[in-house]
């Protein structure tokens, strides 16, 4: 039976993938997005193009230009529609940006999440609720794992760490960045709605979530922004760690497939690390080489000695917990395909719009 689904942050990377995926399945999708990415990151962060794209391709999609901080607006929406599933992707998503806007960051990430959890509890407590959280809730605790330096990347030194960081990593008493702390507040509140109220709430702690629907900017969306610079020009800055910092990358499509697995068999209050895992991991240096190779030109990049405050040195999501609960799920989009899609998308957008 078709579901009634609410997606917040529906013009963003993950939100828009969720809209198009569930729309294709025949569900009715409502999206909330007020293009606040443009407020955070300026013109380059503007998501209007993605909203226009969704309006073109989706058959059963209703967009609401609503702010998740607006409790009264949310109340009216939840009164009018009974949702079976809430996919909560709206956020101030940048680790570094949060230091300039601590109150706005907290209001959107923490309070906005509580507004949605509470509206769900009051109006559709049976609904599945998926929160997109982040690996930054672990602060820089992952940097305490012993590392070894290889030619092009950092890697975990001990065999027991091979699969990466699991959900037992502590989130307390570590440096998070204000973003990590506001997201950790949301993450804990969401767990509570699952554990205390027994609601079907699930938390995905994202590694690098990526794909062509990202409006990549310097402060958020590293692969997308890297490709944008390679195609449109400019200088890419790499901050510290000898350019050997490692990230695991997951295509937005695989994230949404994980959501579908959850909604078909929800487990209240569960937390899962959600990234590309070891196979889809890449270091900064390796990513630069790959993008140069695939775009057929040299990238203009600059090395800045000082690393970003609280930045991870090597982060690979251990996906074994999610896979054990949902054995049918696996990564389907590999790193080369992710690069190909982002490059193809920027190339076609650049040829239509001129330099992006
Ligand atoms: N992309 C990543 O690498 C990554 C990694 C870990 C976690 N996450 C998390 O996943 C979620 C989705 O990330 P994304 O990459 O799709 O981000 P995104 O910035 O592409 O999308 C977020 C959307 O939310 C909208 N938005 C922001 N504030 C809003 C508000 N107050 N009201 C309504 N809409 C608002 C923005 O306009 C934007 O379109 C976020 O919670 C983010 O923290 C992302």
mmCIF file of C-alpha atoms and ligand atoms in Angstrom:
data_model
loop_
_atom_site.group_PDB
_atom_site.id
_atom_site.type_symbol
_atom_site.label_atom_id
_atom_site.label_comp_id
_atom_site.label_asym_id
_atom_site.label_seq_id
_atom_site.Cartn_x
_atom_site.Cartn_y
_atom_site.Cartn_z
ATOM 1 C CA UNK A 1 0.000 0.000 0.000
ATOM 2 C CA UNK A 2 1.367 3.477 -0.821
ATOM 3 C CA UNK A 3 2.771 5.312 2.142
ATOM 4 C CA UNK A 4 2.419 8.942 3.125
ATOM 5 C CA UNK A 5 5.979 10.117 3.710
ATOM 6 C CA UNK A 6 7.378 13.369 5.053
ATOM 7 C CA UNK A 7 10.924 14.289 4.032
ATOM 8 C CA UNK A 8 12.573 17.303 5.647
ATOM 9 C CA UNK A 9 15.459 18.950 3.833
ATOM 10 C CA UNK A 10 13.831 17.651 0.654
ATOM 11 C CA UNK A 11 15.833 19.908 -1.683
ATOM 12 C CA UNK A 12 19.135 18.730 -0.223
ATOM 13 C CA UNK A 13 21.293 15.747 -1.144
ATOM 14 C CA UNK A 14 19.693 13.008 0.947
ATOM 15 C CA UNK A 15 16.232 14.517 1.126
ATOM 16 C CA UNK A 16 15.911 14.801 -2.657
ATOM 17 C CA UNK A 17 17.115 11.216 -3.149
ATOM 18 C CA UNK A 18 14.464 10.075 -0.639
ATOM 19 C CA UNK A 19 11.770 12.071 -2.456
ATOM 20 C CA UNK A 20 12.589 10.626 -5.874
ATOM 21 C CA UNK A 21 13.101 7.074 -4.574
ATOM 22 C CA UNK A 22 9.805 6.828 -2.680
ATOM 23 C CA UNK A 23 7.951 8.743 -5.382
ATOM 24 C CA UNK A 24 9.116 6.127 -7.907
ATOM 25 C CA UNK A 25 7.724 3.433 -5.592
ATOM 26 C CA UNK A 26 4.302 5.083 -5.784
ATOM 27 C CA UNK A 27 4.279 6.662 -2.326
ATOM 28 C CA UNK A 28 2.981 10.164 -1.694
ATOM 29 C CA UNK A 29 5.878 12.329 -0.548
ATOM 30 C CA UNK A 30 5.626 15.668 1.215
ATOM 31 C CA UNK A 31 8.821 17.704 1.382
ATOM 32 C CA UNK A 32 9.800 20.483 3.752
ATOM 33 C CA UNK A 33 12.627 22.787 2.694
ATOM 34 C CA UNK A 34 13.040 26.546 2.972
ATOM 35 C CA UNK A 35 16.336 26.676 1.024
ATOM 36 C CA UNK A 36 18.204 27.493 4.198
ATOM 37 C CA UNK A 37 21.338 25.983 2.656
ATOM 38 C CA UNK A 38 21.582 29.250 0.767
ATOM 39 C CA UNK A 39 21.426 31.189 4.066
ATOM 40 C CA UNK A 40 24.256 29.037 5.447
ATOM 41 C CA UNK A 41 26.529 28.951 2.381
ATOM 42 C CA UNK A 42 25.443 31.724 0.006
ATOM 43 C CA UNK A 43 24.566 31.396 -3.649
ATOM 44 C CA UNK A 44 26.606 28.232 -4.272
ATOM 45 C CA UNK A 45 24.525 26.443 -1.636
ATOM 46 C CA UNK A 46 21.245 27.394 -3.275
ATOM 47 C CA UNK A 47 19.084 24.296 -3.733
ATOM 48 C CA UNK A 48 16.407 25.782 -6.002
ATOM 49 C CA UNK A 49 17.741 23.842 -9.021
ATOM 50 C CA UNK A 50 17.209 20.595 -7.146
ATOM 51 C CA UNK A 51 13.682 21.494 -6.078
ATOM 52 C CA UNK A 52 12.862 22.379 -9.709
ATOM 53 C CA UNK A 53 14.303 19.037 -10.805
ATOM 54 C CA UNK A 54 12.118 17.178 -8.274
ATOM 55 C CA UNK A 55 8.999 19.040 -9.379
ATOM 56 C CA UNK A 56 9.771 17.921 -12.927
ATOM 57 C CA UNK A 57 10.407 14.265 -12.246
ATOM 58 C CA UNK A 58 8.174 13.414 -9.270
ATOM 59 C CA UNK A 59 4.593 12.332 -9.819
ATOM 60 C CA UNK A 60 3.195 12.605 -6.345
ATOM 61 C CA UNK A 61 5.297 15.171 -4.493
ATOM 62 C CA UNK A 62 4.079 18.177 -2.519
ATOM 63 C CA UNK A 63 6.590 20.789 -1.462
ATOM 64 C CA UNK A 64 6.140 22.933 1.653
ATOM 65 C CA UNK A 65 8.310 25.999 2.039
ATOM 66 C CA UNK A 66 8.449 25.572 5.788
ATOM 67 C CA UNK A 67 11.113 26.067 8.451
ATOM 68 C CA UNK A 68 11.532 23.145 10.853
ATOM 69 C CA UNK A 69 11.979 25.721 13.629
ATOM 70 C CA UNK A 70 8.377 26.821 13.024
ATOM 71 C CA UNK A 71 6.432 24.707 15.524
ATOM 72 C CA UNK A 72 3.089 26.213 14.600
ATOM 73 C CA UNK A 73 3.623 25.546 10.900
ATOM 74 C CA UNK A 74 4.653 21.952 11.650
ATOM 75 C CA UNK A 75 1.644 21.463 13.899
ATOM 76 C CA UNK A 76 -0.677 22.545 11.070
ATOM 77 C CA UNK A 77 1.050 20.200 8.591
ATOM 78 C CA UNK A 78 0.914 17.206 10.953
ATOM 79 C CA UNK A 79 -2.764 17.909 11.708
ATOM 80 C CA UNK A 80 -3.596 17.913 8.036
ATOM 81 C CA UNK A 81 -1.648 14.778 7.003
ATOM 82 C CA UNK A 82 -1.110 11.497 8.756
ATOM 83 C CA UNK A 83 2.422 10.350 7.943
ATOM 84 C CA UNK A 84 3.598 6.723 7.920
ATOM 85 C CA UNK A 85 7.246 7.685 7.774
ATOM 86 C CA UNK A 86 9.329 10.764 8.540
ATOM 87 C CA UNK A 87 12.780 11.099 6.990
ATOM 88 C CA UNK A 88 14.499 13.955 8.766
ATOM 89 C CA UNK A 89 17.357 15.390 6.696
ATOM 90 C CA UNK A 90 16.995 19.163 7.204
ATOM 91 C CA UNK A 91 20.024 20.529 9.019
ATOM 92 C CA UNK A 92 22.816 22.999 9.267
ATOM 93 C CA UNK A 93 25.244 20.370 7.996
ATOM 94 C CA UNK A 94 28.678 21.951 8.329
ATOM 95 C CA UNK A 95 31.198 21.210 11.061
ATOM 96 C CA UNK A 96 33.072 24.487 10.469
ATOM 97 C CA UNK A 97 30.146 26.793 9.727
ATOM 98 C CA UNK A 98 28.574 26.198 13.145
ATOM 99 C CA UNK A 99 31.193 28.290 14.956
ATOM 100 C CA UNK A 100 29.907 31.443 13.181
ATOM 101 C CA UNK A 101 26.235 30.736 13.928
ATOM 102 C CA UNK A 102 26.045 28.740 17.191
ATOM 103 C CA UNK A 103 22.476 29.676 18.052
ATOM 104 C CA UNK A 104 21.064 29.179 14.556
ATOM 105 C CA UNK A 105 22.964 25.874 14.297
ATOM 106 C CA UNK A 106 21.486 24.639 17.572
ATOM 107 C CA UNK A 107 17.983 25.865 16.767
ATOM 108 C CA UNK A 108 17.936 24.057 13.423
ATOM 109 C CA UNK A 109 19.781 20.878 14.375
ATOM 110 C CA UNK A 110 18.670 20.238 17.942
ATOM 111 C CA UNK A 111 15.398 22.111 18.444
ATOM 112 C CA UNK A 112 14.206 21.478 14.876
ATOM 113 C CA UNK A 113 14.633 17.742 15.507
ATOM 114 C CA UNK A 114 12.722 17.866 18.787
ATOM 115 C CA UNK A 115 9.920 19.815 17.055
ATOM 116 C CA UNK A 116 9.604 16.994 14.518
ATOM 117 C CA UNK A 117 9.871 14.174 17.054
ATOM 118 C CA UNK A 118 7.202 15.753 19.221
ATOM 119 C CA UNK A 119 4.867 16.449 16.287
ATOM 120 C CA UNK A 120 5.276 12.777 15.319
ATOM 121 C CA UNK A 121 4.558 11.591 18.868
ATOM 122 C CA UNK A 122 1.419 13.732 19.087
ATOM 123 C CA UNK A 123 -0.011 13.085 15.619
ATOM 124 C CA UNK A 124 1.354 9.824 14.198
ATOM 125 C CA UNK A 125 3.198 7.882 16.936
ATOM 126 C CA UNK A 126 3.134 4.693 14.850
ATOM 127 C CA UNK A 127 5.217 6.276 12.094
ATOM 128 C CA UNK A 128 8.831 5.283 11.469
ATOM 129 C CA UNK A 129 11.158 8.238 12.055
ATOM 130 C CA UNK A 130 14.654 8.298 10.593
ATOM 131 C CA UNK A 131 17.123 10.913 11.772
ATOM 132 C CA UNK A 132 20.189 11.659 9.672
ATOM 133 C CA UNK A 133 22.834 12.091 12.334
ATOM 134 C CA UNK A 134 26.574 12.240 11.789
ATOM 135 C CA UNK A 135 29.862 10.621 12.736
ATOM 136 C CA UNK A 136 30.777 13.995 14.286
ATOM 137 C CA UNK A 137 28.715 12.939 17.329
ATOM 138 C CA UNK A 138 31.831 10.897 18.193
ATOM 139 C CA UNK A 139 33.806 14.132 18.239
ATOM 140 C CA UNK A 140 37.478 13.444 17.745
ATOM 141 C CA UNK A 141 37.364 10.201 19.769
ATOM 142 C CA UNK A 142 37.955 8.207 16.526
ATOM 143 C CA UNK A 143 41.361 9.922 16.357
ATOM 144 C CA UNK A 144 42.381 7.967 19.470
ATOM 145 C CA UNK A 145 42.426 4.711 17.482
ATOM 146 C CA UNK A 146 46.087 3.876 16.703
ATOM 147 C CA UNK A 147 46.963 4.691 13.102
ATOM 148 C CA UNK A 148 49.705 3.826 10.662
ATOM 149 C CA UNK A 149 50.893 6.118 7.906
ATOM 150 C CA UNK A 150 50.860 4.622 4.411
ATOM 151 C CA UNK A 151 52.122 6.223 1.224
ATOM 152 C CA UNK A 152 48.836 7.912 0.311
ATOM 153 C CA UNK A 153 46.640 7.523 3.379
ATOM 154 C CA UNK A 154 46.310 6.978 7.103
ATOM 155 C CA UNK A 155 44.936 3.604 8.122
ATOM 156 C CA UNK A 156 44.076 1.778 11.327
ATOM 157 C CA UNK A 157 47.133 0.092 12.797
ATOM 158 C CA UNK A 158 45.432 -2.794 14.619
ATOM 159 C CA UNK A 159 43.729 -5.682 12.790
ATOM 160 C CA UNK A 160 40.708 -5.439 15.131
ATOM 161 C CA UNK A 161 39.998 -1.932 13.812
ATOM 162 C CA UNK A 162 40.031 -3.009 10.152
ATOM 163 C CA UNK A 163 36.269 -2.574 9.657
ATOM 164 C CA UNK A 164 36.306 0.906 11.124
ATOM 165 C CA UNK A 165 34.470 2.759 13.863
ATOM 166 C CA UNK A 166 31.436 1.068 15.365
ATOM 167 C CA UNK A 167 28.512 2.418 17.371
ATOM 168 C CA UNK A 168 30.248 1.809 20.712
ATOM 169 C CA UNK A 169 32.634 4.679 20.148
ATOM 170 C CA UNK A 170 31.945 7.156 22.959
ATOM 171 C CA UNK A 171 30.181 10.429 22.223
ATOM 172 C CA UNK A 172 31.051 12.075 25.540
ATOM 173 C CA UNK A 173 34.147 14.012 26.669
ATOM 174 C CA UNK A 174 35.613 14.613 23.264
ATOM 175 C CA UNK A 175 35.920 17.693 21.023
ATOM 176 C CA UNK A 176 32.968 17.745 18.627
ATOM 177 C CA UNK A 177 32.724 21.225 17.065
ATOM 178 C CA UNK A 178 29.469 23.024 17.834
ATOM 179 C CA UNK A 179 27.883 21.188 14.898
ATOM 180 C CA UNK A 180 28.840 17.800 16.375
ATOM 181 C CA UNK A 181 27.356 18.863 19.717
ATOM 182 C CA UNK A 182 24.065 20.123 18.251
ATOM 183 C CA UNK A 183 23.761 16.929 16.213
ATOM 184 C CA UNK A 184 24.613 14.822 19.282
ATOM 185 C CA UNK A 185 21.762 16.569 21.136
ATOM 186 C CA UNK A 186 19.383 15.663 18.318
ATOM 187 C CA UNK A 187 20.767 12.111 18.201
ATOM 188 C CA UNK A 188 20.214 11.599 21.944
ATOM 189 C CA UNK A 189 16.707 13.065 21.886
ATOM 190 C CA UNK A 190 15.801 10.822 18.953
ATOM 191 C CA UNK A 191 17.143 7.769 20.815
ATOM 192 C CA UNK A 192 14.989 8.791 23.762
ATOM 193 C CA UNK A 193 11.820 8.975 21.658
ATOM 194 C CA UNK A 194 12.666 5.440 20.544
ATOM 195 C CA UNK A 195 13.648 4.026 23.918
ATOM 196 C CA UNK A 196 11.447 5.994 26.331
ATOM 197 C CA UNK A 197 8.317 6.328 24.203
ATOM 198 C CA UNK A 198 8.890 3.109 22.224
ATOM 199 C CA UNK A 199 8.541 4.916 18.904
ATOM 200 C CA UNK A 200 10.059 3.484 15.727
ATOM 201 C CA UNK A 201 12.912 5.940 15.675
ATOM 202 C CA UNK A 202 16.210 5.145 14.039
ATOM 203 C CA UNK A 203 19.407 7.134 13.831
ATOM 204 C CA UNK A 204 21.896 6.949 10.962
ATOM 205 C CA UNK A 205 25.287 8.360 11.863
ATOM 206 C CA UNK A 206 26.575 9.354 8.469
ATOM 207 C CA UNK A 207 30.137 9.204 7.189
ATOM 208 C CA UNK A 208 30.485 11.184 3.939
ATOM 209 C CA UNK A 209 27.120 11.088 2.214
ATOM 210 C CA UNK A 210 27.441 12.044 -1.397
ATOM 211 C CA UNK A 211 26.012 12.027 -4.897
ATOM 212 C CA UNK A 212 25.193 14.327 -7.800
ATOM 213 C CA UNK A 213 22.290 16.007 -5.981
ATOM 214 C CA UNK A 214 24.671 17.812 -3.629
ATOM 215 C CA UNK A 215 24.967 21.588 -3.874
ATOM 216 C CA UNK A 216 28.632 21.247 -2.880
ATOM 217 C CA UNK A 217 30.382 24.145 -1.123
ATOM 218 C CA UNK A 218 33.799 24.469 0.497
ATOM 219 C CA UNK A 219 32.364 23.935 3.970
ATOM 220 C CA UNK A 220 30.199 20.934 3.131
ATOM 221 C CA UNK A 221 30.118 18.128 0.568
ATOM 222 C CA UNK A 222 33.765 17.324 -0.059
ATOM 223 C CA UNK A 223 33.616 15.138 -3.183
ATOM 224 C CA UNK A 224 30.991 17.320 -4.788
ATOM 225 C CA UNK A 225 33.012 20.461 -4.134
ATOM 226 C CA UNK A 226 36.240 18.811 -5.294
ATOM 227 C CA UNK A 227 34.645 17.920 -8.633
ATOM 228 C CA UNK A 228 33.098 21.375 -8.930
ATOM 229 C CA UNK A 229 36.556 22.985 -8.586
ATOM 230 C CA UNK A 230 38.090 20.510 -11.040
ATOM 231 C CA UNK A 231 35.461 21.334 -13.658
ATOM 232 C CA UNK A 232 34.787 25.015 -13.069
ATOM 233 C CA UNK A 233 38.170 26.208 -11.821
ATOM 234 C CA UNK A 234 39.308 27.757 -8.544
ATOM 235 C CA UNK A 235 41.552 26.387 -5.817
ATOM 236 C CA UNK A 236 40.768 23.464 -3.536
ATOM 237 C CA UNK A 237 42.182 23.788 -0.014
ATOM 238 C CA UNK A 238 43.344 20.734 1.908
ATOM 239 C CA UNK A 239 43.649 21.192 5.670
ATOM 240 C CA UNK A 240 46.420 19.276 7.442
ATOM 241 C CA UNK A 241 47.122 15.569 8.061
ATOM 242 C CA UNK A 242 49.521 15.548 5.061
ATOM 243 C CA UNK A 243 46.467 15.314 2.766
ATOM 244 C CA UNK A 244 46.174 11.679 3.828
ATOM 245 C CA UNK A 245 42.933 11.977 5.826
ATOM 246 C CA UNK A 246 40.498 9.192 4.978
ATOM 247 C CA UNK A 247 36.740 9.392 4.479
ATOM 248 C CA UNK A 248 34.257 6.689 3.552
ATOM 249 C CA UNK A 249 31.711 7.730 0.969
ATOM 250 C CA UNK A 250 28.216 6.444 0.449
ATOM 251 C CA UNK A 251 25.944 7.359 -2.424
ATOM 252 C CA UNK A 252 22.643 8.937 -1.367
ATOM 253 C CA UNK A 253 20.831 6.078 -3.162
ATOM 254 C CA UNK A 254 22.329 3.485 -0.808
ATOM 255 C CA UNK A 255 21.394 5.615 2.210
ATOM 256 C CA UNK A 256 17.783 5.715 1.056
ATOM 257 C CA UNK A 257 17.764 1.967 0.433
ATOM 258 C CA UNK A 258 18.871 1.560 4.051
ATOM 259 C CA UNK A 259 15.919 3.711 5.117
ATOM 260 C CA UNK A 260 13.577 1.446 3.187
ATOM 261 C CA UNK A 261 15.010 -1.645 4.894
ATOM 262 C CA UNK A 262 14.453 0.009 8.268
ATOM 263 C CA UNK A 263 10.882 1.076 7.576
ATOM 264 C CA UNK A 264 9.973 -2.475 6.514
ATOM 265 C CA UNK A 265 11.240 -3.849 9.806
ATOM 266 C CA UNK A 266 11.712 -1.023 12.324
ATOM 267 C CA UNK A 267 13.589 -1.474 15.597
ATOM 268 C CA UNK A 268 12.847 1.344 18.071
ATOM 269 C CA UNK A 269 15.723 3.567 19.165
ATOM 270 C CA UNK A 270 18.490 1.901 17.120
ATOM 271 C CA UNK A 271 21.650 3.736 16.148
ATOM 272 C CA UNK A 272 23.613 2.738 13.025
ATOM 273 C CA UNK A 273 26.789 4.002 11.470
ATOM 274 C CA UNK A 274 26.053 4.630 7.814
ATOM 275 C CA UNK A 275 28.853 5.275 5.356
ATOM 276 C CA UNK A 276 30.625 3.716 2.429
ATOM 277 C CA UNK A 277 32.700 1.367 4.573
ATOM 278 C CA UNK A 278 36.256 0.335 3.773
ATOM 279 C CA UNK A 279 35.596 -0.369 0.078
ATOM 280 C CA UNK A 280 34.346 3.145 -0.544
ATOM 281 C CA UNK A 281 37.029 4.855 1.523
ATOM 282 C CA UNK A 282 39.485 7.267 -0.003
ATOM 283 C CA UNK A 283 42.083 9.728 1.234
ATOM 284 C CA UNK A 284 42.240 13.355 0.198
ATOM 285 C CA UNK A 285 45.387 12.723 -1.830
ATOM 286 C CA UNK A 286 43.837 9.705 -3.544
ATOM 287 C CA UNK A 287 40.631 11.646 -4.274
ATOM 288 C CA UNK A 288 42.599 14.446 -5.922
ATOM 289 C CA UNK A 289 44.447 11.935 -8.105
ATOM 290 C CA UNK A 290 41.229 10.192 -9.045
ATOM 291 C CA UNK A 291 39.409 13.364 -9.976
ATOM 292 C CA UNK A 292 42.391 14.518 -12.066
ATOM 293 C CA UNK A 293 42.492 11.178 -13.827
ATOM 294 C CA UNK A 294 38.757 11.064 -14.478
ATOM 295 C CA UNK A 295 38.411 14.724 -15.539
ATOM 296 C CA UNK A 296 41.611 14.564 -17.581
ATOM 297 C CA UNK A 297 43.079 17.715 -16.065
ATOM 298 C CA UNK A 298 45.180 18.934 -13.137
ATOM 299 C CA UNK A 299 43.371 20.192 -10.079
ATOM 300 C CA UNK A 300 44.555 23.438 -8.584
ATOM 301 C CA UNK A 301 44.957 22.685 -4.884
ATOM 302 C CA UNK A 302 46.693 24.226 -1.932
ATOM 303 C CA UNK A 303 47.900 22.624 1.276
ATOM 304 C CA UNK A 304 47.148 24.388 4.570
ATOM 305 C CA UNK A 305 49.278 23.058 7.434
ATOM 306 C CA UNK A 306 46.671 23.420 10.163
ATOM 307 C CA UNK A 307 43.972 20.778 10.205
ATOM 308 C CA UNK A 308 40.313 21.647 10.719
ATOM 309 C CA UNK A 309 39.556 21.748 14.428
ATOM 310 C CA UNK A 310 38.269 18.357 15.615
ATOM 311 C CA UNK A 311 38.564 16.863 12.125
ATOM 312 C CA UNK A 312 38.871 13.087 11.797
ATOM 313 C CA UNK A 313 42.191 11.713 10.558
ATOM 314 C CA UNK A 314 40.883 8.362 9.390
ATOM 315 C CA UNK A 315 37.188 7.618 9.501
ATOM 316 C CA UNK A 316 35.667 4.441 8.115
ATOM 317 C CA UNK A 317 32.145 3.457 9.176
ATOM 318 C CA UNK A 318 31.834 -0.073 10.501
ATOM 319 C CA UNK A 319 28.666 -1.218 8.736
ATOM 320 C CA UNK A 320 28.432 -4.627 10.374
ATOM 321 C CA UNK A 321 25.644 -3.732 12.819
ATOM 322 C CA UNK A 322 23.294 -2.460 10.117
ATOM 323 C CA UNK A 323 24.156 -5.381 7.849
ATOM 324 C CA UNK A 324 23.473 -7.882 10.615
ATOM 325 C CA UNK A 325 20.030 -6.373 11.317
ATOM 326 C CA UNK A 326 19.230 -5.933 7.603
ATOM 327 C CA UNK A 327 21.174 -8.629 5.722
ATOM 328 C CA UNK A 328 19.606 -7.784 2.352
ATOM 329 C CA UNK A 329 21.221 -4.339 2.339
ATOM 330 C CA UNK A 330 24.640 -3.712 0.877
ATOM 331 C CA UNK A 331 26.550 -0.944 -0.856
ATOM 332 C CA UNK A 332 25.573 -0.955 -4.543
ATOM 333 C CA UNK A 333 27.298 2.195 -5.821
ATOM 334 C CA UNK A 334 31.081 1.980 -5.727
ATOM 335 C CA UNK A 335 33.486 4.883 -5.516
ATOM 336 C CA UNK A 336 34.272 5.045 -9.249
ATOM 337 C CA UNK A 337 30.582 5.192 -10.074
ATOM 338 C CA UNK A 338 30.074 7.939 -7.471
ATOM 339 C CA UNK A 339 32.852 9.983 -9.124
ATOM 340 C CA UNK A 340 31.450 9.295 -12.596
ATOM 341 C CA UNK A 341 27.978 10.470 -11.630
ATOM 342 C CA UNK A 342 29.138 13.653 -9.893
ATOM 343 C CA UNK A 343 31.447 14.516 -12.802
ATOM 344 C CA UNK A 344 28.729 13.857 -15.391
ATOM 345 C CA UNK A 345 26.253 15.977 -13.474
ATOM 346 C CA UNK A 346 28.574 18.979 -13.065
ATOM 347 C CA UNK A 347 29.689 18.721 -16.660
ATOM 348 C CA UNK A 348 26.122 18.890 -17.913
ATOM 349 C CA UNK A 349 25.152 21.660 -15.465
ATOM 350 C CA UNK A 350 28.239 23.682 -16.430
ATOM 351 C CA UNK A 351 27.429 23.332 -20.122
ATOM 352 C CA UNK A 352 23.904 24.674 -19.496
ATOM 353 C CA UNK A 353 24.628 27.375 -16.929
ATOM 354 C CA UNK A 354 28.235 28.354 -17.602
ATOM 355 C CA UNK A 355 30.767 28.251 -14.728
ATOM 356 C CA UNK A 356 29.040 27.047 -11.537
HETATM 357 N N1 LIG B 1 26.417 15.058 3.384
HETATM 358 C C1 LIG B 1 27.169 14.529 4.306
HETATM 359 O O1 LIG B 1 28.337 14.251 4.083
HETATM 360 C C2 LIG B 1 26.592 14.195 5.652
HETATM 361 C C3 LIG B 1 27.391 13.458 6.538
HETATM 362 C C4 LIG B 1 26.876 13.105 7.775
HETATM 363 C C5 LIG B 1 25.592 13.495 8.117
HETATM 364 N N2 LIG B 1 24.840 14.224 7.241
HETATM 365 C C6 LIG B 1 23.499 14.644 7.673
HETATM 366 O O2 LIG B 1 22.549 14.217 6.723
HETATM 367 C C7 LIG B 1 21.496 15.170 6.633
HETATM 368 C C8 LIG B 1 21.309 15.575 5.193
HETATM 369 O O3 LIG B 1 22.535 16.129 4.714
HETATM 370 P P1 LIG B 1 22.660 16.668 3.234
HETATM 371 O O4 LIG B 1 24.049 16.428 2.813
HETATM 372 O O5 LIG B 1 21.532 16.163 2.432
HETATM 373 O O6 LIG B 1 22.490 18.230 3.515
HETATM 374 P P2 LIG B 1 21.954 19.354 2.508
HETATM 375 O O7 LIG B 1 22.441 20.644 3.055
HETATM 376 O O8 LIG B 1 22.245 18.966 1.103
HETATM 377 O O9 LIG B 1 20.379 19.273 2.744
HETATM 378 C C9 LIG B 1 19.745 19.806 3.872
HETATM 379 C C10 LIG B 1 18.527 20.584 3.401
HETATM 380 O O10 LIG B 1 17.853 21.079 4.562
HETATM 381 C C11 LIG B 1 17.354 22.370 4.266
HETATM 382 N N3 LIG B 1 17.194 23.072 5.537
HETATM 383 C C12 LIG B 1 18.171 23.507 6.359
HETATM 384 N N4 LIG B 1 17.639 24.104 7.433
HETATM 385 C C13 LIG B 1 16.299 24.038 7.284
HETATM 386 C C14 LIG B 1 15.208 24.489 8.082
HETATM 387 N N5 LIG B 1 15.415 25.153 9.222
HETATM 388 N N6 LIG B 1 13.955 24.229 7.665
HETATM 389 C C15 LIG B 1 13.733 23.570 6.484
HETATM 390 N N7 LIG B 1 14.737 23.140 5.683
HETATM 391 C C16 LIG B 1 15.997 23.375 6.084
HETATM 392 C C17 LIG B 1 18.429 22.989 3.372
HETATM 393 O O11 LIG B 1 17.917 24.061 2.583
HETATM 394 C C18 LIG B 1 18.886 21.805 2.532
HETATM 395 O O12 LIG B 1 18.208 21.732 1.298
HETATM 396 C C19 LIG B 1 21.874 16.310 7.578
HETATM 397 O O13 LIG B 1 21.248 16.104 8.801
HETATM 398 C C20 LIG B 1 23.361 16.147 7.736
HETATM 399 O O14 LIG B 1 23.834 16.641 8.964
HETATM 400 C C21 LIG B 1 25.309 14.579 6.016
#
